Amino acid sequence: MASRPAYLDYQATTPLDPRVLEVMMPYLTEKFGNPHSVNHAFGWEAEAGVEVARGQIANLINVEPRDIIFTSGATEANNMAIKGIAFALHPRKSHVITQETEHKCVLESVRALENMGLRVTILPVDHEGLVDPERLAAEITEQTGLVSIMAVNNEIGTIQPLSEIGAVCKARDVVFHCDAVQGVGRIPIDIQGMHIDAMSLSGHKIYGPKGIGALYLRRTKNPVPLLPILNGGGQEGGLRPGTLSPALCAGMGAACEFMLREGPDELLRIEALGKRFWQELSSDLPEAQLNGSLQSRYWGNLNISFSGIKADRLLSRLKTIALSSGSACATDDANASYVLKAIGLEHGRAEASIRIGIGRQTTVEEMSAAREEIISAVTTLRSS
Ligand SMILES: Cc1ncc(COP(=O)(O)O)c(C=O)c1O
């Protein structure tokens, strides 16, 4: 079998950490009970696994375990938070604010609210992809109930000014929801200090399994109101019905535990790899452009454009590395990325962008090989 290319698409998904799989295995075999069966040991041991995991997730983000609600992923967590909080606040509050480079599941959730008659404001971002907290403050009215702003952008790695946004929301008594899928375990997030009231997480972006996520929702002190968007049994405190998968929960919990222990060192290593790659690539190809922010950036996500070269032609020449031109959910979209358009990239540049995602398994050697292959492909395409 031909050897597989080096994986450089860590924003799309991350490989399951083998240590996480080990923790999951018993729940796929002998500990098969329904965690909601209260009358026997099979149910109790499955439930115990779920509760350990809830505690591990809560520990990573420094909140109470009770405030963690399991979901099928961040798409569900975002839908649940945005629609569920907006429904609970309606009709007293009927205005929701977000921004234009959010993930589609946030943008489509607010669009659904708009179709139901709520008022929605989508804030613009500047050329680095940053929201202006003063502009946010100016848009808030008596009717505003919810602000949803992401932590780290999945396409360009821009880190939003969460502390400032949280301070604005707190001062105006507006619920602040944050899609932290690309941020948790990658950048420091202080839920209390940043006044985050609700936050979405995904298992498969932190070396855990796919098909599991969580919503942090403050329920212990000064609870955030939320109406469930799914109806069924009373699981997850009546907020998210359905039988939980103990294996997936245990996997996400273990992934969070490893992230808590190893995340800070990992971040330094990834940052060094990203910075060095960009320094060397940009000195060899001075016309290359790093999209997003230089200062407020997660360095494990490098979105780079090469003017005059279509990303799909470039990607088809890169045989030893696996990366993409942007969001995995939009790679079949013929149009250039809405995120790149939002930061003002003209169409030609937006079509010429690739995203390099660096992660836990990425080595110095892989990054050097990737740089050489990209430089050679760009040079060939330029001269053809
Ligand atoms: C910023 C962001 N939000 C939400 C999601 C959706 O996450 P999930 O795959 O867990 O539904 C993703 C996944 O790409 C993402 O990057």
CSV table of C-alpha atoms and ligand atoms in Angstrom, one decimal:
chain,number,residue,atom,x,y,z
A,1,MET,CA,0.0,0.0,0.0
A,2,ALA,CA,1.3,3.5,-0.9
A,3,SER,CA,2.2,5.4,2.2
A,4,ARG,CA,-0.4,7.9,3.3
A,5,PRO,CA,0.3,11.6,3.1
A,6,ALA,CA,1.2,13.6,6.3
A,7,TYR,CA,-2.0,14.9,7.9
A,8,LEU,CA,-2.2,18.6,8.1
A,9,ASP,CA,-5.9,19.2,8.4
A,10,TYR,CA,-6.3,19.4,12.2
A,11,GLN,CA,-9.2,21.9,11.9
A,12,ALA,CA,-11.4,19.5,10.0
A,13,THR,CA,-10.8,16.8,12.6
A,14,THR,CA,-8.1,15.3,14.8
A,15,PRO,CA,-7.1,11.6,15.0
A,16,LEU,CA,-8.4,9.7,18.0
A,17,ASP,CA,-5.7,9.5,20.6
A,18,PRO,CA,-4.9,5.8,21.1
A,19,ARG,CA,-5.1,6.4,24.9
A,20,VAL,CA,-8.6,7.7,24.4
A,21,LEU,CA,-9.6,4.6,22.5
A,22,GLU,CA,-8.4,2.5,25.4
A,23,VAL,CA,-10.7,4.3,27.8
A,24,MET,CA,-13.6,3.9,25.4
A,25,MET,CA,-13.2,0.2,24.7
A,26,PRO,CA,-14.8,-1.3,27.9
A,27,TYR,CA,-18.0,0.7,27.2
A,28,LEU,CA,-18.2,-0.8,23.7
A,29,THR,CA,-17.9,-4.3,25.1
A,30,GLU,CA,-18.6,-5.5,28.6
A,31,LYS,CA,-19.9,-2.2,30.1
A,32,PHE,CA,-22.7,-2.0,27.5
A,33,GLY,CA,-25.5,-0.9,29.9
A,34,ASN,CA,-27.8,1.9,29.3
A,35,PRO,CA,-26.6,4.8,31.5
A,36,HIS,CA,-30.2,5.7,32.2
A,37,SER,CA,-31.1,2.3,33.6
A,38,VAL,CA,-31.4,2.9,37.3
A,39,ASN,CA,-32.3,-0.6,38.5
A,40,HIS,CA,-29.2,-2.6,38.0
A,41,ALA,CA,-25.4,-2.7,38.0
A,42,PHE,CA,-25.1,-2.6,34.1
A,43,GLY,CA,-26.8,0.8,34.1
A,44,TRP,CA,-24.9,2.0,37.2
A,45,GLU,CA,-21.4,1.2,35.7
A,46,ALA,CA,-22.3,2.9,32.4
A,47,GLU,CA,-23.7,5.9,34.3
A,48,ALA,CA,-20.5,6.1,36.4
A,49,GLY,CA,-18.4,6.3,33.2
A,50,VAL,CA,-20.6,9.1,31.9
A,51,GLU,CA,-20.3,11.1,35.1
A,52,VAL,CA,-16.5,10.7,35.3
A,53,ALA,CA,-16.4,12.1,31.7
A,54,ARG,CA,-18.7,15.0,32.7
A,55,GLY,CA,-16.3,15.8,35.5
A,56,GLN,CA,-13.2,15.7,33.2
A,57,ILE,CA,-14.8,18.0,30.7
A,58,ALA,CA,-15.9,20.4,33.5
A,59,ASN,CA,-12.3,20.3,34.9
A,60,LEU,CA,-10.8,21.3,31.5
A,61,ILE,CA,-12.9,24.4,31.3
A,62,ASN,CA,-13.1,25.0,35.1
A,63,VAL,CA,-16.8,24.8,35.6
A,64,GLU,CA,-19.2,22.6,37.6
A,65,PRO,CA,-19.9,19.1,36.2
A,66,ARG,CA,-23.6,19.9,36.5
A,67,ASP,CA,-23.3,22.6,33.9
A,68,ILE,CA,-22.1,20.2,31.2
A,69,ILE,CA,-24.7,18.8,28.8
A,70,PHE,CA,-23.7,16.1,26.4
A,71,THR,CA,-24.7,16.5,22.7
A,72,SER,CA,-24.0,14.7,19.4
A,73,GLY,CA,-21.4,17.4,18.5
A,74,ALA,CA,-20.9,21.1,18.4
A,75,THR,CA,-23.4,21.5,15.5
A,76,GLU,CA,-26.1,20.3,18.0
A,77,ALA,CA,-24.6,22.3,20.9
A,78,ASN,CA,-24.6,25.5,18.8
A,79,ASN,CA,-28.2,24.9,17.6
A,80,MET,CA,-29.3,24.1,21.1
A,81,ALA,CA,-27.7,27.1,22.7
A,82,ILE,CA,-28.7,29.7,20.1
A,83,LYS,CA,-32.3,28.5,19.5
A,84,GLY,CA,-32.9,27.2,23.0
A,85,ILE,CA,-31.7,30.4,24.8
A,86,ALA,CA,-33.5,32.7,22.2
A,87,PHE,CA,-36.8,30.7,22.7
A,88,ALA,CA,-36.5,30.9,26.4
A,89,LEU,CA,-36.0,34.7,26.4
A,90,HIS,CA,-38.7,35.3,23.8
A,91,PRO,CA,-40.9,37.4,23.7
A,92,ARG,CA,-39.3,39.6,26.5
A,93,LYS,CA,-36.1,39.7,24.3
A,94,SER,CA,-36.2,39.2,20.6
A,95,HIS,CA,-32.9,40.3,19.2
A,96,VAL,CA,-29.8,38.1,18.6
A,97,ILE,CA,-26.3,39.2,17.6
A,98,THR,CA,-23.6,37.2,15.9
A,99,GLN,CA,-20.8,37.9,13.4
A,100,GLU,CA,-20.2,37.0,9.8
A,101,THR,CA,-17.3,34.5,10.1
A,102,GLU,CA,-19.1,32.1,12.4
A,103,HIS,CA,-19.4,28.4,11.5
A,104,LYS,CA,-22.4,27.7,9.2
A,105,CYS,CA,-24.2,25.9,12.1
A,106,VAL,CA,-24.3,29.2,14.0
A,107,LEU,CA,-25.2,31.3,11.0
A,108,GLU,CA,-28.0,28.9,9.9
A,109,SER,CA,-29.3,28.8,13.5
A,110,VAL,CA,-29.7,32.5,13.6
A,111,ARG,CA,-31.2,32.5,10.1
A,112,ALA,CA,-33.8,30.0,11.4
A,113,LEU,CA,-34.6,32.4,14.2
A,114,GLU,CA,-34.9,35.3,11.7
A,115,ASN,CA,-37.4,33.2,9.7
A,116,MET,CA,-39.4,32.8,12.9
A,117,GLY,CA,-39.7,36.6,13.3
A,118,LEU,CA,-36.8,37.4,15.6
A,119,ARG,CA,-34.4,40.3,14.8
A,120,VAL,CA,-30.9,39.2,13.9
A,121,THR,CA,-27.7,41.4,13.6
A,122,ILE,CA,-24.7,39.9,11.9
A,123,LEU,CA,-21.7,42.0,12.8
A,124,PRO,CA,-19.0,42.6,10.2
A,125,VAL,CA,-15.3,41.8,10.9
A,126,ASP,CA,-12.2,43.8,10.0
A,127,HIS,CA,-9.5,42.6,7.6
A,128,GLU,CA,-8.0,40.4,10.3
A,129,GLY,CA,-11.3,38.7,11.0
A,130,LEU,CA,-11.8,40.5,14.4
A,131,VAL,CA,-15.1,41.8,15.8
A,132,ASP,CA,-15.1,45.3,17.2
A,133,PRO,CA,-16.5,45.2,20.8
A,134,GLU,CA,-17.5,48.8,20.6
A,135,ARG,CA,-19.5,48.1,17.5
A,136,LEU,CA,-21.1,45.2,19.3
A,137,ALA,CA,-22.0,47.5,22.2
A,138,ALA,CA,-23.6,49.9,19.8
A,139,GLU,CA,-25.9,47.2,18.4
A,140,ILE,CA,-27.2,46.1,21.7
A,141,THR,CA,-30.7,47.4,22.6
A,142,GLU,CA,-33.2,46.6,25.3
A,143,GLN,CA,-34.5,43.8,23.1
A,144,THR,CA,-31.1,42.1,22.8
A,145,GLY,CA,-31.1,38.7,24.6
A,146,LEU,CA,-28.2,36.8,23.1
A,147,VAL,CA,-24.7,37.3,21.6
A,148,SER,CA,-23.0,34.4,19.9
A,149,ILE,CA,-19.3,34.9,19.0
A,150,MET,CA,-16.7,32.2,18.4
A,151,ALA,CA,-13.4,31.8,20.1
A,152,VAL,CA,-11.1,30.8,17.2
A,153,ASN,CA,-12.1,30.8,13.6
A,154,ASN,CA,-11.9,27.4,11.9
A,155,GLU,CA,-10.8,28.8,8.5
A,156,ILE,CA,-8.3,31.5,9.4
A,157,GLY,CA,-7.4,31.0,13.1
A,158,THR,CA,-8.3,34.5,14.3
A,159,ILE,CA,-8.9,34.6,18.0
A,160,GLN,CA,-11.8,36.9,18.9
A,161,PRO,CA,-11.4,39.4,21.8
A,162,LEU,CA,-13.5,37.3,24.2
A,163,SER,CA,-12.7,39.2,27.4
A,164,GLU,CA,-13.9,42.5,25.8
A,165,ILE,CA,-17.0,40.9,24.2
A,166,GLY,CA,-17.9,39.2,27.5
A,167,ALA,CA,-17.5,42.5,29.4
A,168,VAL,CA,-19.8,44.2,27.0
A,169,CYS,CA,-22.4,41.4,27.3
A,170,LYS,CA,-22.2,41.4,31.1
A,171,ALA,CA,-22.5,45.2,31.4
A,172,ARG,CA,-25.7,45.1,29.2
A,173,ASP,CA,-27.1,41.9,30.8
A,174,VAL,CA,-27.0,39.9,27.6
A,175,VAL,CA,-26.3,36.2,27.4
A,176,PHE,CA,-22.9,35.5,25.8
A,177,HIS,CA,-22.6,32.1,24.0
A,178,CYS,CA,-19.2,31.1,22.5
A,179,ASP,CA,-18.5,28.4,19.9
A,180,ALA,CA,-15.2,27.3,21.3
A,181,VAL,CA,-14.7,24.2,19.2
A,182,GLN,CA,-11.4,25.4,17.7
A,183,GLY,CA,-10.4,27.1,20.9
A,184,VAL,CA,-10.8,24.7,23.8
A,185,GLY,CA,-7.4,23.0,24.5
A,186,ARG,CA,-5.7,25.3,22.0
A,187,ILE,CA,-5.9,28.7,23.6
A,188,PRO,CA,-6.5,29.7,27.3
A,189,ILE,CA,-10.2,30.3,27.8
A,190,ASP,CA,-11.4,31.6,31.2
A,191,ILE,CA,-15.1,31.2,31.3
A,192,GLN,CA,-15.6,33.2,34.5
A,193,GLY,CA,-13.1,36.0,33.6
A,194,MET,CA,-14.5,36.3,30.1
A,195,HIS,CA,-18.1,36.2,31.3
A,196,ILE,CA,-19.1,33.3,29.0
A,197,ASP,CA,-22.6,32.0,29.9
A,198,ALA,CA,-22.7,29.1,27.4
A,199,MET,CA,-20.0,27.4,25.4
A,200,SER,CA,-20.0,24.7,22.7
A,201,LEU,CA,-17.3,22.0,22.5
A,202,SER,CA,-16.7,19.1,20.1
A,203,GLY,CA,-15.0,15.8,20.8
A,204,HIS,CA,-13.3,15.2,17.5
A,205,LYS,CA,-11.4,18.5,17.5
A,206,ILE,CA,-9.5,17.5,20.6
A,207,TYR,CA,-8.4,14.0,19.8
A,208,GLY,CA,-11.6,12.4,21.0
A,209,PRO,CA,-14.3,10.6,19.0
A,210,LYS,CA,-16.7,12.0,16.4
A,211,GLY,CA,-20.4,12.1,17.2
A,212,ILE,CA,-20.0,13.7,20.7
A,213,GLY,CA,-19.9,17.2,21.9
A,214,ALA,CA,-21.0,19.2,24.9
A,215,LEU,CA,-22.7,22.4,25.8
A,216,TYR,CA,-21.5,24.3,28.9
A,217,LEU,CA,-24.5,26.1,30.2
A,218,ARG,CA,-24.4,27.9,33.5
A,219,ARG,CA,-27.1,26.4,35.6
A,220,THR,CA,-25.7,26.5,39.1
A,221,LYS,CA,-25.4,30.2,39.9
A,222,ASN,CA,-27.6,32.8,38.1
A,223,PRO,CA,-28.8,30.1,35.6
A,224,VAL,CA,-29.1,30.9,31.9
A,225,PRO,CA,-32.6,30.1,30.6
A,226,LEU,CA,-32.8,27.5,27.8
A,227,LEU,CA,-35.8,25.7,26.2
A,228,PRO,CA,-34.8,22.2,24.9
A,229,ILE,CA,-35.0,22.0,21.1
A,230,LEU,CA,-35.4,18.2,21.3
A,231,ASN,CA,-38.2,16.5,23.1
A,232,GLY,CA,-38.1,13.1,24.7
A,233,GLY,CA,-37.1,11.5,28.0
A,234,GLY,CA,-35.8,13.6,30.8
A,235,GLN,CA,-32.1,13.0,30.2
A,236,GLU,CA,-29.4,15.7,30.8
A,237,GLY,CA,-31.6,17.5,33.3
A,238,GLY,CA,-34.5,17.6,30.8
A,239,LEU,CA,-32.5,19.7,28.4
A,240,ARG,CA,-31.3,17.1,25.9
A,241,PRO,CA,-33.2,13.9,25.6
A,242,GLY,CA,-31.9,10.6,24.2
A,243,THR,CA,-29.8,7.7,25.4
A,244,LEU,CA,-26.2,8.8,25.9
A,245,SER,CA,-23.3,6.8,24.5
A,246,PRO,CA,-21.1,6.0,27.4
A,247,ALA,CA,-18.2,5.1,25.1
A,248,LEU,CA,-18.4,8.4,23.3
A,249,CYS,CA,-18.8,10.3,26.6
A,250,ALA,CA,-15.9,8.5,28.1
A,251,GLY,CA,-13.8,9.2,25.0
A,252,MET,CA,-14.5,12.9,25.1
A,253,GLY,CA,-13.8,13.0,28.9
A,254,ALA,CA,-10.5,11.3,28.5
A,255,ALA,CA,-9.6,13.6,25.6
A,256,CYS,CA,-10.3,16.6,27.9
A,257,GLU,CA,-8.2,15.1,30.7
A,258,PHE,CA,-5.2,14.7,28.3
A,259,MET,CA,-5.7,18.2,27.0
A,260,LEU,CA,-5.7,19.6,30.5
A,261,ARG,CA,-2.4,17.9,31.3
A,262,GLU,CA,-0.7,18.3,27.9
A,263,GLY,CA,-2.5,21.2,26.2
A,264,PRO,CA,-0.2,24.1,27.4
A,265,ASP,CA,3.0,22.4,26.3
A,266,GLU,CA,1.4,21.2,23.1
A,267,LEU,CA,0.3,24.8,22.3
A,268,LEU,CA,3.9,26.1,22.7
A,269,ARG,CA,5.2,23.3,20.3
A,270,ILE,CA,2.5,23.9,17.7
A,271,GLU,CA,3.0,27.7,17.9
A,272,ALA,CA,6.7,27.2,17.3
A,273,LEU,CA,6.1,24.9,14.3
A,274,GLY,CA,3.5,27.4,12.8
A,275,LYS,CA,5.7,30.5,13.3
A,276,ARG,CA,8.8,28.8,11.8
A,277,PHE,CA,6.8,27.4,8.9
A,278,TRP,CA,5.4,30.9,8.0
A,279,GLN,CA,8.8,32.6,8.5
A,280,GLU,CA,10.5,30.2,6.1
A,281,LEU,CA,7.7,30.0,3.5
A,282,SER,CA,7.2,33.7,3.3
A,283,SER,CA,10.9,34.4,2.9
A,284,ASP,CA,11.0,31.9,0.0
A,285,LEU,CA,7.7,33.1,-1.5
A,286,PRO,CA,7.4,36.7,-0.5
A,287,GLU,CA,4.1,37.2,-2.3
A,288,ALA,CA,2.4,34.6,-0.1
A,289,GLN,CA,-0.2,36.1,2.2
A,290,LEU,CA,-1.1,34.8,5.7
A,291,ASN,CA,-4.8,35.4,6.1
A,292,GLY,CA,-6.3,36.5,9.4
A,293,SER,CA,-4.5,38.2,12.2
A,294,LEU,CA,-0.8,38.2,13.0
A,295,GLN,CA,-1.2,39.2,16.7
A,296,SER,CA,-4.5,37.5,17.6
A,297,ARG,CA,-4.0,34.1,16.0
A,298,TYR,CA,-3.9,30.4,16.8
A,299,TRP,CA,-0.6,29.4,15.1
A,300,GLY,CA,-1.8,25.8,14.4
A,301,ASN,CA,-4.0,27.2,11.7
A,302,LEU,CA,-2.3,28.8,8.7
A,303,ASN,CA,-4.5,30.0,6.0
A,304,ILE,CA,-2.3,31.1,3.2
A,305,SER,CA,-3.0,32.5,-0.3
A,306,PHE,CA,-0.9,32.6,-3.4
A,307,SER,CA,-2.2,35.1,-5.9
A,308,GLY,CA,-2.9,33.8,-9.3
A,309,ILE,CA,-3.0,30.1,-8.3
A,310,LYS,CA,-6.3,28.3,-7.8
A,311,ALA,CA,-6.3,26.3,-4.5
A,312,ASP,CA,-7.7,23.1,-6.2
A,313,ARG,CA,-4.8,23.1,-8.7
A,314,LEU,CA,-2.3,23.6,-6.0
A,315,LEU,CA,-3.9,20.9,-3.7
A,316,SER,CA,-4.0,18.4,-6.5
A,317,ARG,CA,-0.2,18.7,-6.8
A,318,LEU,CA,0.5,18.2,-3.1
A,319,LYS,CA,0.9,14.4,-3.0
A,320,THR,CA,2.7,13.9,0.4
A,321,ILE,CA,0.5,16.2,2.5
A,322,ALA,CA,-3.2,16.2,3.2
A,323,LEU,CA,-4.7,19.6,3.7
A,324,SER,CA,-7.6,21.5,2.5
A,325,SER,CA,-8.7,24.9,1.1
A,326,GLY,CA,-10.8,25.8,4.0
A,327,SER,CA,-13.8,24.5,6.0
A,328,ALA,CA,-14.4,20.7,5.6
A,329,CYS,CA,-18.2,21.5,5.5
A,330,ALA,CA,-17.7,23.8,2.5
A,331,THR,CA,-15.0,22.1,0.5
A,332,ASP,CA,-17.5,21.1,-2.2
A,333,ASP,CA,-18.8,24.7,-2.4
A,334,ALA,CA,-17.8,26.1,-5.8
A,335,ASN,CA,-17.8,29.7,-4.4
A,336,ALA,CA,-14.8,31.1,-2.6
A,337,SER,CA,-15.0,31.0,1.2
A,338,TYR,CA,-17.5,33.4,2.9
A,339,VAL,CA,-14.9,33.9,5.7
A,340,LEU,CA,-12.2,35.0,3.3
A,341,LYS,CA,-14.7,37.3,1.6
A,342,ALA,CA,-15.7,38.7,5.0
A,343,ILE,CA,-12.1,39.8,5.7
A,344,GLY,CA,-12.0,41.6,2.4
A,345,LEU,CA,-10.0,39.2,0.2
A,346,GLU,CA,-10.7,39.8,-3.4
A,347,HIS,CA,-12.1,36.8,-5.3
A,348,GLY,CA,-8.8,35.8,-6.9
A,349,ARG,CA,-7.0,35.6,-3.6
A,350,ALA,CA,-9.8,33.9,-1.8
A,351,GLU,CA,-9.8,31.2,-4.5
A,352,ALA,CA,-6.1,30.8,-4.0
A,353,SER,CA,-6.0,29.9,-0.3
A,354,ILE,CA,-5.1,26.8,1.4
A,355,ARG,CA,-5.3,25.9,5.1
A,356,ILE,CA,-2.5,24.1,6.9
A,357,GLY,CA,-3.6,22.6,10.2
A,358,ILE,CA,-0.9,21.6,12.7
A,359,GLY,CA,-1.6,19.3,15.6
A,360,ARG,CA,-0.4,16.7,18.2
A,361,GLN,CA,1.3,14.4,15.7
A,362,THR,CA,2.9,17.0,13.4
A,363,THR,CA,6.7,16.8,13.3
A,364,VAL,CA,9.4,19.3,12.3
A,365,GLU,CA,10.3,17.0,9.4
A,366,GLU,CA,6.7,17.0,8.1
A,367,MET,CA,6.5,20.8,8.2
A,368,SER,CA,9.8,21.1,6.3
A,369,ALA,CA,8.7,18.6,3.7
A,370,ALA,CA,5.3,20.4,3.4
A,371,ARG,CA,7.1,23.7,2.9
A,372,GLU,CA,9.3,22.3,0.2
A,373,GLU,CA,6.5,20.6,-1.6
A,374,ILE,CA,4.3,23.8,-1.5
A,375,ILE,CA,7.2,26.0,-2.8
A,376,SER,CA,7.9,23.6,-5.6
A,377,ALA,CA,4.2,23.3,-6.6
A,378,VAL,CA,3.7,27.0,-6.5
A,379,THR,CA,6.8,27.6,-8.6
A,380,THR,CA,5.8,25.0,-11.2
A,381,LEU,CA,2.2,26.4,-11.4
A,382,ARG,CA,3.6,29.9,-11.8
A,383,SER,CA,5.8,29.0,-14.7
A,384,SER,CA,3.2,26.8,-16.5
B,1,LIG,C1,-15.9,26.5,14.7
B,1,LIG,C2,-16.7,25.2,14.5
B,1,LIG,N1,-18.0,25.2,15.1
B,1,LIG,C3,-18.7,24.1,14.9
B,1,LIG,C4,-18.3,23.0,14.3
B,1,LIG,C5,-19.2,21.7,14.2
B,1,LIG,O1,-18.7,20.7,15.0
B,1,LIG,P1,-19.2,19.2,14.9
B,1,LIG,O2,-18.4,18.6,13.8
B,1,LIG,O3,-18.9,18.6,16.3
B,1,LIG,O4,-20.7,19.3,14.7
B,1,LIG,C6,-17.0,23.0,13.7
B,1,LIG,C7,-16.5,21.8,12.9
B,1,LIG,O5,-15.9,22.0,11.9
B,1,LIG,C8,-16.2,24.2,13.8
B,1,LIG,O6,-15.0,24.2,13.3
